[in-house]
XYZ file of C-alpha atoms in Angstrom:
352
model
C 100.686 167.294 123.654
C 98.525 164.199 122.518
C 96.752 164.059 125.849
C 95.100 167.359 125.342
C 93.020 165.760 122.508
C 89.909 163.652 123.182
C 90.620 160.902 120.427
C 94.035 159.921 119.861
C 94.480 157.257 117.068
C 98.080 155.810 116.717
C 98.641 153.588 113.626
C 101.331 150.918 114.005
C 102.765 148.099 112.117
C 105.844 147.065 110.499
C 104.234 147.983 107.121
C 101.677 150.536 105.670
C 101.751 152.903 108.657
C 102.318 155.946 106.589
C 99.758 155.098 103.970
C 97.124 154.156 106.741
C 97.766 157.484 108.607
C 97.475 159.467 105.363
C 94.100 157.525 104.627
C 92.938 158.498 108.192
C 93.888 162.156 107.566
C 92.134 162.179 104.193
C 89.136 160.647 105.844
C 88.816 163.147 108.737
C 89.746 166.272 106.536
C 87.139 165.211 103.785
C 84.647 164.899 106.370
C 85.084 168.390 107.579
C 86.934 167.502 110.915
C 89.938 169.467 111.776
C 92.488 166.771 112.877
C 96.050 167.386 113.914
C 98.108 164.833 112.136
C 101.663 163.593 112.263
C 102.716 161.229 109.575
C 105.769 159.721 108.106
C 104.969 160.529 104.410
C 103.638 163.694 102.710
C 100.196 164.091 101.793
C 99.146 166.451 99.034
C 95.984 167.756 100.801
C 97.961 168.428 104.028
C 100.947 170.183 102.035
C 103.373 168.178 103.856
C 103.809 165.278 106.578
C 101.691 167.025 109.322
C 98.818 169.472 110.081
C 97.958 171.239 113.337
C 94.193 171.430 113.632
C 92.520 174.076 115.698
C 90.246 171.284 117.170
C 91.191 169.505 120.280
C 89.009 166.474 119.329
C 91.401 164.341 117.147
C 95.056 163.643 116.878
C 96.151 161.091 114.242
C 99.564 159.789 114.371
C 101.872 157.255 112.851
C 103.642 155.180 115.660
C 107.045 153.775 114.818
C 108.291 150.834 116.595
C 112.105 151.403 116.073
C 113.969 151.677 119.337
C 110.599 151.499 120.981
C 109.867 154.948 120.020
C 105.974 154.253 119.996
C 106.058 153.716 123.554
C 106.564 157.559 124.292
C 103.025 158.259 122.527
C 99.646 158.222 124.137
C 96.888 156.649 121.980
C 93.344 155.798 123.224
C 92.764 154.019 119.921
C 95.686 151.919 118.926
C 95.770 150.303 115.370
C 98.356 147.366 114.634
C 98.468 146.625 111.055
C 100.906 143.683 110.861
C 104.076 142.376 112.794
C 106.955 140.621 111.622
C 110.934 140.863 112.040
C 112.514 144.146 111.093
C 115.033 146.648 112.561
C 117.459 143.826 113.418
C 119.848 146.177 114.735
C 117.243 146.608 117.665
C 114.906 143.763 117.636
C 116.606 140.414 118.152
C 113.717 138.203 118.418
C 109.930 137.970 117.486
C 109.467 137.659 121.260
C 110.891 141.091 121.564
C 108.873 142.499 118.913
C 105.691 141.250 119.924
C 106.338 142.398 123.759
C 106.971 146.009 122.310
C 103.741 145.995 120.356
C 101.770 144.481 123.460
C 103.145 147.488 125.325
C 102.010 149.925 122.818
C 98.612 148.519 122.578
C 98.487 148.511 126.395
C 99.009 152.198 126.508
C 95.145 152.766 125.388
C 94.422 151.148 128.801
C 91.209 149.296 129.819
C 88.848 152.132 128.599
C 90.666 152.217 125.144
C 90.521 150.309 122.115
C 92.892 148.385 119.780
C 91.999 147.948 116.274
C 93.983 144.766 114.817
C 94.729 142.620 111.984
C 93.066 139.231 112.512
C 94.633 137.775 109.548
C 98.117 138.238 111.144
C 99.280 135.354 113.414
C 101.798 137.689 115.371
C 99.078 140.437 115.803
C 96.640 137.661 117.258
C 99.285 136.541 119.833
C 99.835 140.081 120.772
C 96.187 140.578 121.376
C 95.839 137.626 123.625
C 97.262 139.877 126.543
C 95.396 143.082 125.606
C 93.217 144.485 128.468
C 91.134 147.042 126.432
C 88.416 146.791 123.875
C 89.553 144.664 120.904
C 88.330 145.471 117.342
C 89.347 143.378 114.464
C 89.534 143.762 110.706
C 90.490 140.990 108.125
C 90.122 139.844 104.791
C 90.193 136.113 105.383
C 88.899 135.769 109.002
C 85.147 135.812 108.657
C 84.677 136.474 112.339
C 86.216 139.817 112.112
C 84.482 142.795 113.124
C 85.327 144.690 109.845
C 85.713 142.927 106.657
C 86.223 143.616 102.948
C 83.551 141.650 100.950
C 82.469 141.537 97.354
C 86.187 142.367 96.237
C 86.794 143.374 92.742
C 90.017 144.656 91.007
C 90.095 146.869 88.027
C 93.953 147.319 86.781
C 95.134 146.831 90.443
C 92.734 149.192 91.990
C 90.293 147.396 94.503
C 86.465 148.005 95.045
C 84.756 146.441 97.810
C 81.917 146.566 100.440
C 82.659 147.096 104.012
C 80.995 144.732 106.419
C 80.966 145.916 109.963
C 79.739 143.755 112.763
C 77.971 141.691 110.175
C 76.247 144.366 108.313
C 77.294 146.258 105.048
C 77.529 149.746 105.851
C 79.641 151.177 102.797
C 81.120 150.653 99.532
C 84.725 151.880 98.774
C 86.578 152.246 95.375
C 90.122 152.799 95.968
C 92.457 154.708 93.662
C 95.453 153.018 95.061
C 96.758 149.613 93.715
C 97.335 146.468 95.480
C 95.897 143.868 98.135
C 97.771 145.390 100.945
C 95.764 148.867 100.406
C 92.473 146.911 101.168
C 93.961 146.176 104.717
C 95.126 149.601 105.073
C 91.787 150.971 104.107
C 89.962 148.529 106.260
C 92.137 149.716 109.353
C 91.573 153.235 108.461
C 87.786 152.696 108.213
C 87.786 150.844 111.480
C 89.537 153.592 113.241
C 87.347 156.328 112.042
C 84.270 154.410 112.364
C 85.349 153.659 116.105
C 86.182 157.405 116.589
C 82.463 158.112 115.531
C 82.460 159.175 111.951
C 79.666 158.258 109.547
C 80.436 155.361 107.367
C 79.262 157.167 104.360
C 81.786 160.010 104.916
C 84.576 157.583 105.525
C 84.002 155.547 102.366
C 84.012 158.868 100.360
C 87.148 159.841 102.201
C 88.738 156.593 101.257
C 87.657 156.697 97.660
C 89.114 160.311 97.360
C 92.544 159.111 98.550
C 95.131 159.201 95.661
C 98.126 158.047 97.793
C 100.827 159.304 100.021
C 104.326 160.660 98.862
C 106.769 157.897 97.809
C 104.041 155.177 98.191
C 103.571 153.938 94.623
C 103.758 157.438 93.688
C 103.527 158.269 89.833
C 106.489 160.436 88.722
C 106.047 160.704 85.123
C 107.446 158.704 82.229
C 110.937 158.248 80.639
C 111.567 156.488 77.093
C 107.728 155.802 77.019
C 107.808 153.880 80.379
C 105.777 154.837 83.376
C 108.125 155.693 86.306
C 106.912 155.288 89.958
C 108.613 156.018 93.298
C 108.315 153.874 96.314
C 109.514 154.006 99.891
C 109.437 149.915 100.407
C 112.635 148.521 101.914
C 111.501 145.412 103.572
C 111.065 142.170 101.700
C 107.592 141.916 102.407
C 106.975 145.579 101.319
C 109.019 145.034 98.101
C 106.893 141.760 97.210
C 103.671 143.471 98.241
C 104.341 146.581 96.178
C 105.668 144.747 93.255
C 102.547 142.541 93.209
C 100.286 145.570 93.282
C 102.191 147.036 90.314
C 101.952 143.712 88.433
C 98.046 144.037 88.754
C 98.125 147.184 86.749
C 98.710 145.513 83.330
C 102.138 146.834 82.290
C 104.104 144.701 79.911
C 107.306 144.541 81.856
C 108.264 145.899 85.356
C 111.857 147.167 86.164
C 112.677 147.558 89.777
C 115.487 149.748 91.060
C 116.152 148.928 94.583
C 118.458 150.584 97.027
C 118.913 148.366 100.154
C 118.676 150.121 103.716
C 121.162 149.423 105.975
C 123.700 146.584 106.167
C 122.196 144.724 108.968
C 118.665 144.585 107.281
C 120.219 143.582 103.951
C 122.461 140.849 105.505
C 119.723 139.327 107.981
C 116.903 139.305 105.207
C 119.253 138.619 102.272
C 117.443 135.610 100.781
C 114.098 137.166 101.166
C 115.336 140.296 99.341
C 116.445 138.160 96.384
C 113.105 136.218 96.327
C 111.080 139.450 96.563
C 112.940 141.224 93.864
C 112.994 138.263 91.370
C 109.211 138.993 90.574
C 110.355 141.968 88.429
C 111.535 141.415 84.906
C 114.820 143.488 85.313
C 116.259 144.508 88.695
C 118.884 147.173 89.146
C 120.414 147.309 92.600
C 121.875 150.413 94.044
C 124.877 150.613 96.789
C 123.317 150.040 99.955
C 122.245 153.039 102.032
C 124.196 152.964 105.151
C 122.016 155.198 107.391
C 123.495 154.862 110.760
C 125.649 151.661 110.107
C 129.155 150.939 108.657
C 129.627 147.658 106.795
C 131.045 145.068 109.130
C 128.840 142.033 107.515
C 130.363 141.836 104.014
C 126.979 142.105 102.267
C 127.026 144.152 99.107
C 124.847 145.261 96.186
C 126.952 142.966 94.024
C 126.094 139.941 96.030
C 122.412 140.916 96.012
C 122.350 141.198 92.390
C 124.242 137.813 91.892
C 121.749 136.120 94.082
C 118.665 137.353 92.169
C 120.486 136.133 88.819
C 120.952 137.226 85.234
C 118.050 139.553 85.306
C 119.787 141.867 87.987
C 122.688 144.031 87.750
C 124.506 146.232 90.445
C 125.284 149.744 89.442
C 127.628 151.976 91.343
C 126.223 155.541 90.977
C 122.754 157.350 90.402
C 124.107 158.624 87.044
C 124.713 154.995 86.026
C 121.532 153.988 87.152
C 119.531 156.790 85.198
C 121.490 155.850 81.932
C 120.553 152.148 82.411
C 116.675 153.230 82.689
C 116.882 155.258 79.612
C 118.796 152.480 77.543
C 116.239 149.798 78.870
C 113.043 151.145 79.540
C 110.401 151.109 76.469
C 106.809 151.837 75.838
C 104.579 149.828 77.885
C 106.980 149.336 80.883
C 106.570 150.174 84.483
C 109.739 151.414 86.219
C 109.676 151.708 90.041
C 112.536 153.212 91.890
C 112.197 151.647 95.391
C 114.183 152.385 98.746
C 114.006 154.332 102.127
C 117.342 156.137 101.478
C 118.183 158.679 98.824
C 117.419 156.659 95.612
C 115.016 159.426 94.856
C 118.027 161.462 93.800
C 117.500 159.406 90.401
C 114.704 161.099 89.408
C 116.040 164.520 88.461
C 118.628 162.866 86.377
C 115.893 161.167 84.166
C 114.420 164.236 82.672
C 110.999 162.817 83.224
C 107.996 163.803 80.932
């Protein structure tokens, strides 16, 4: 299906794929282009997680690395946002992870392009063997092709100029929070620009992007506290997302976290405890088993204990909802986080 389209942009990375894909979709749709999109998150302007365009020009898709599924896709513009260890039930070493990403980038061929994060060491290692046209983006690497400069932040929402190949080509005001979204926006900008879209239109599309479903998504309020939903399920995602929320200026941050799979929780246990410790209060839900059974002896109770006195493990969504109602107050931010079915808490909260 993909090979029928002239430009095929595949967005990969351990984190940020859905947001970056959604940003690309927003850019192309806002510019009046009629892309076909396949994403891992719902986007309000698409009315879901995908759309089928009439044009055969652009196919934008999220490329997931789990079980090497992204090697069945056919990008001619590959985007690599970041690389680290995850999916430990499949990937057994960083060498294996990097090999998979190298194989994904190589699908573009020598006539294709790979847009990559020059600030990420593992991504740079992957690019050493890439045979197509490399295009870099970065916040730190001053030699990158696309850079965010003159960055300012207002209640967590970044604004910046985009410097492309040494020239400032656009200004972007993001409506979504966090330093990680600058990376996502830069990658989306570089992908759209490489595909031939005008820099001004790209910046306009990014500025109008209000977020993808379950990615720092505002849901309402309870007991005077603002309540958000987030899909984060890896320690890096948890830490990055909580940092973004912290910048929004709320008095306290309550994090309700549902670990996803026993293998990930066990392998990255101490990293999860450290990442969640950023919140003022933590509620750990029962581990979402997904495709697994518990053979590792890990539990929500053990994770809460590792975090310390600020954390509690609760056995049901009803108990979690009651905890939120009793503990949240005016000026708080409550984030309900996880890739499983933790979203079932929201109907129990009677959100305003």
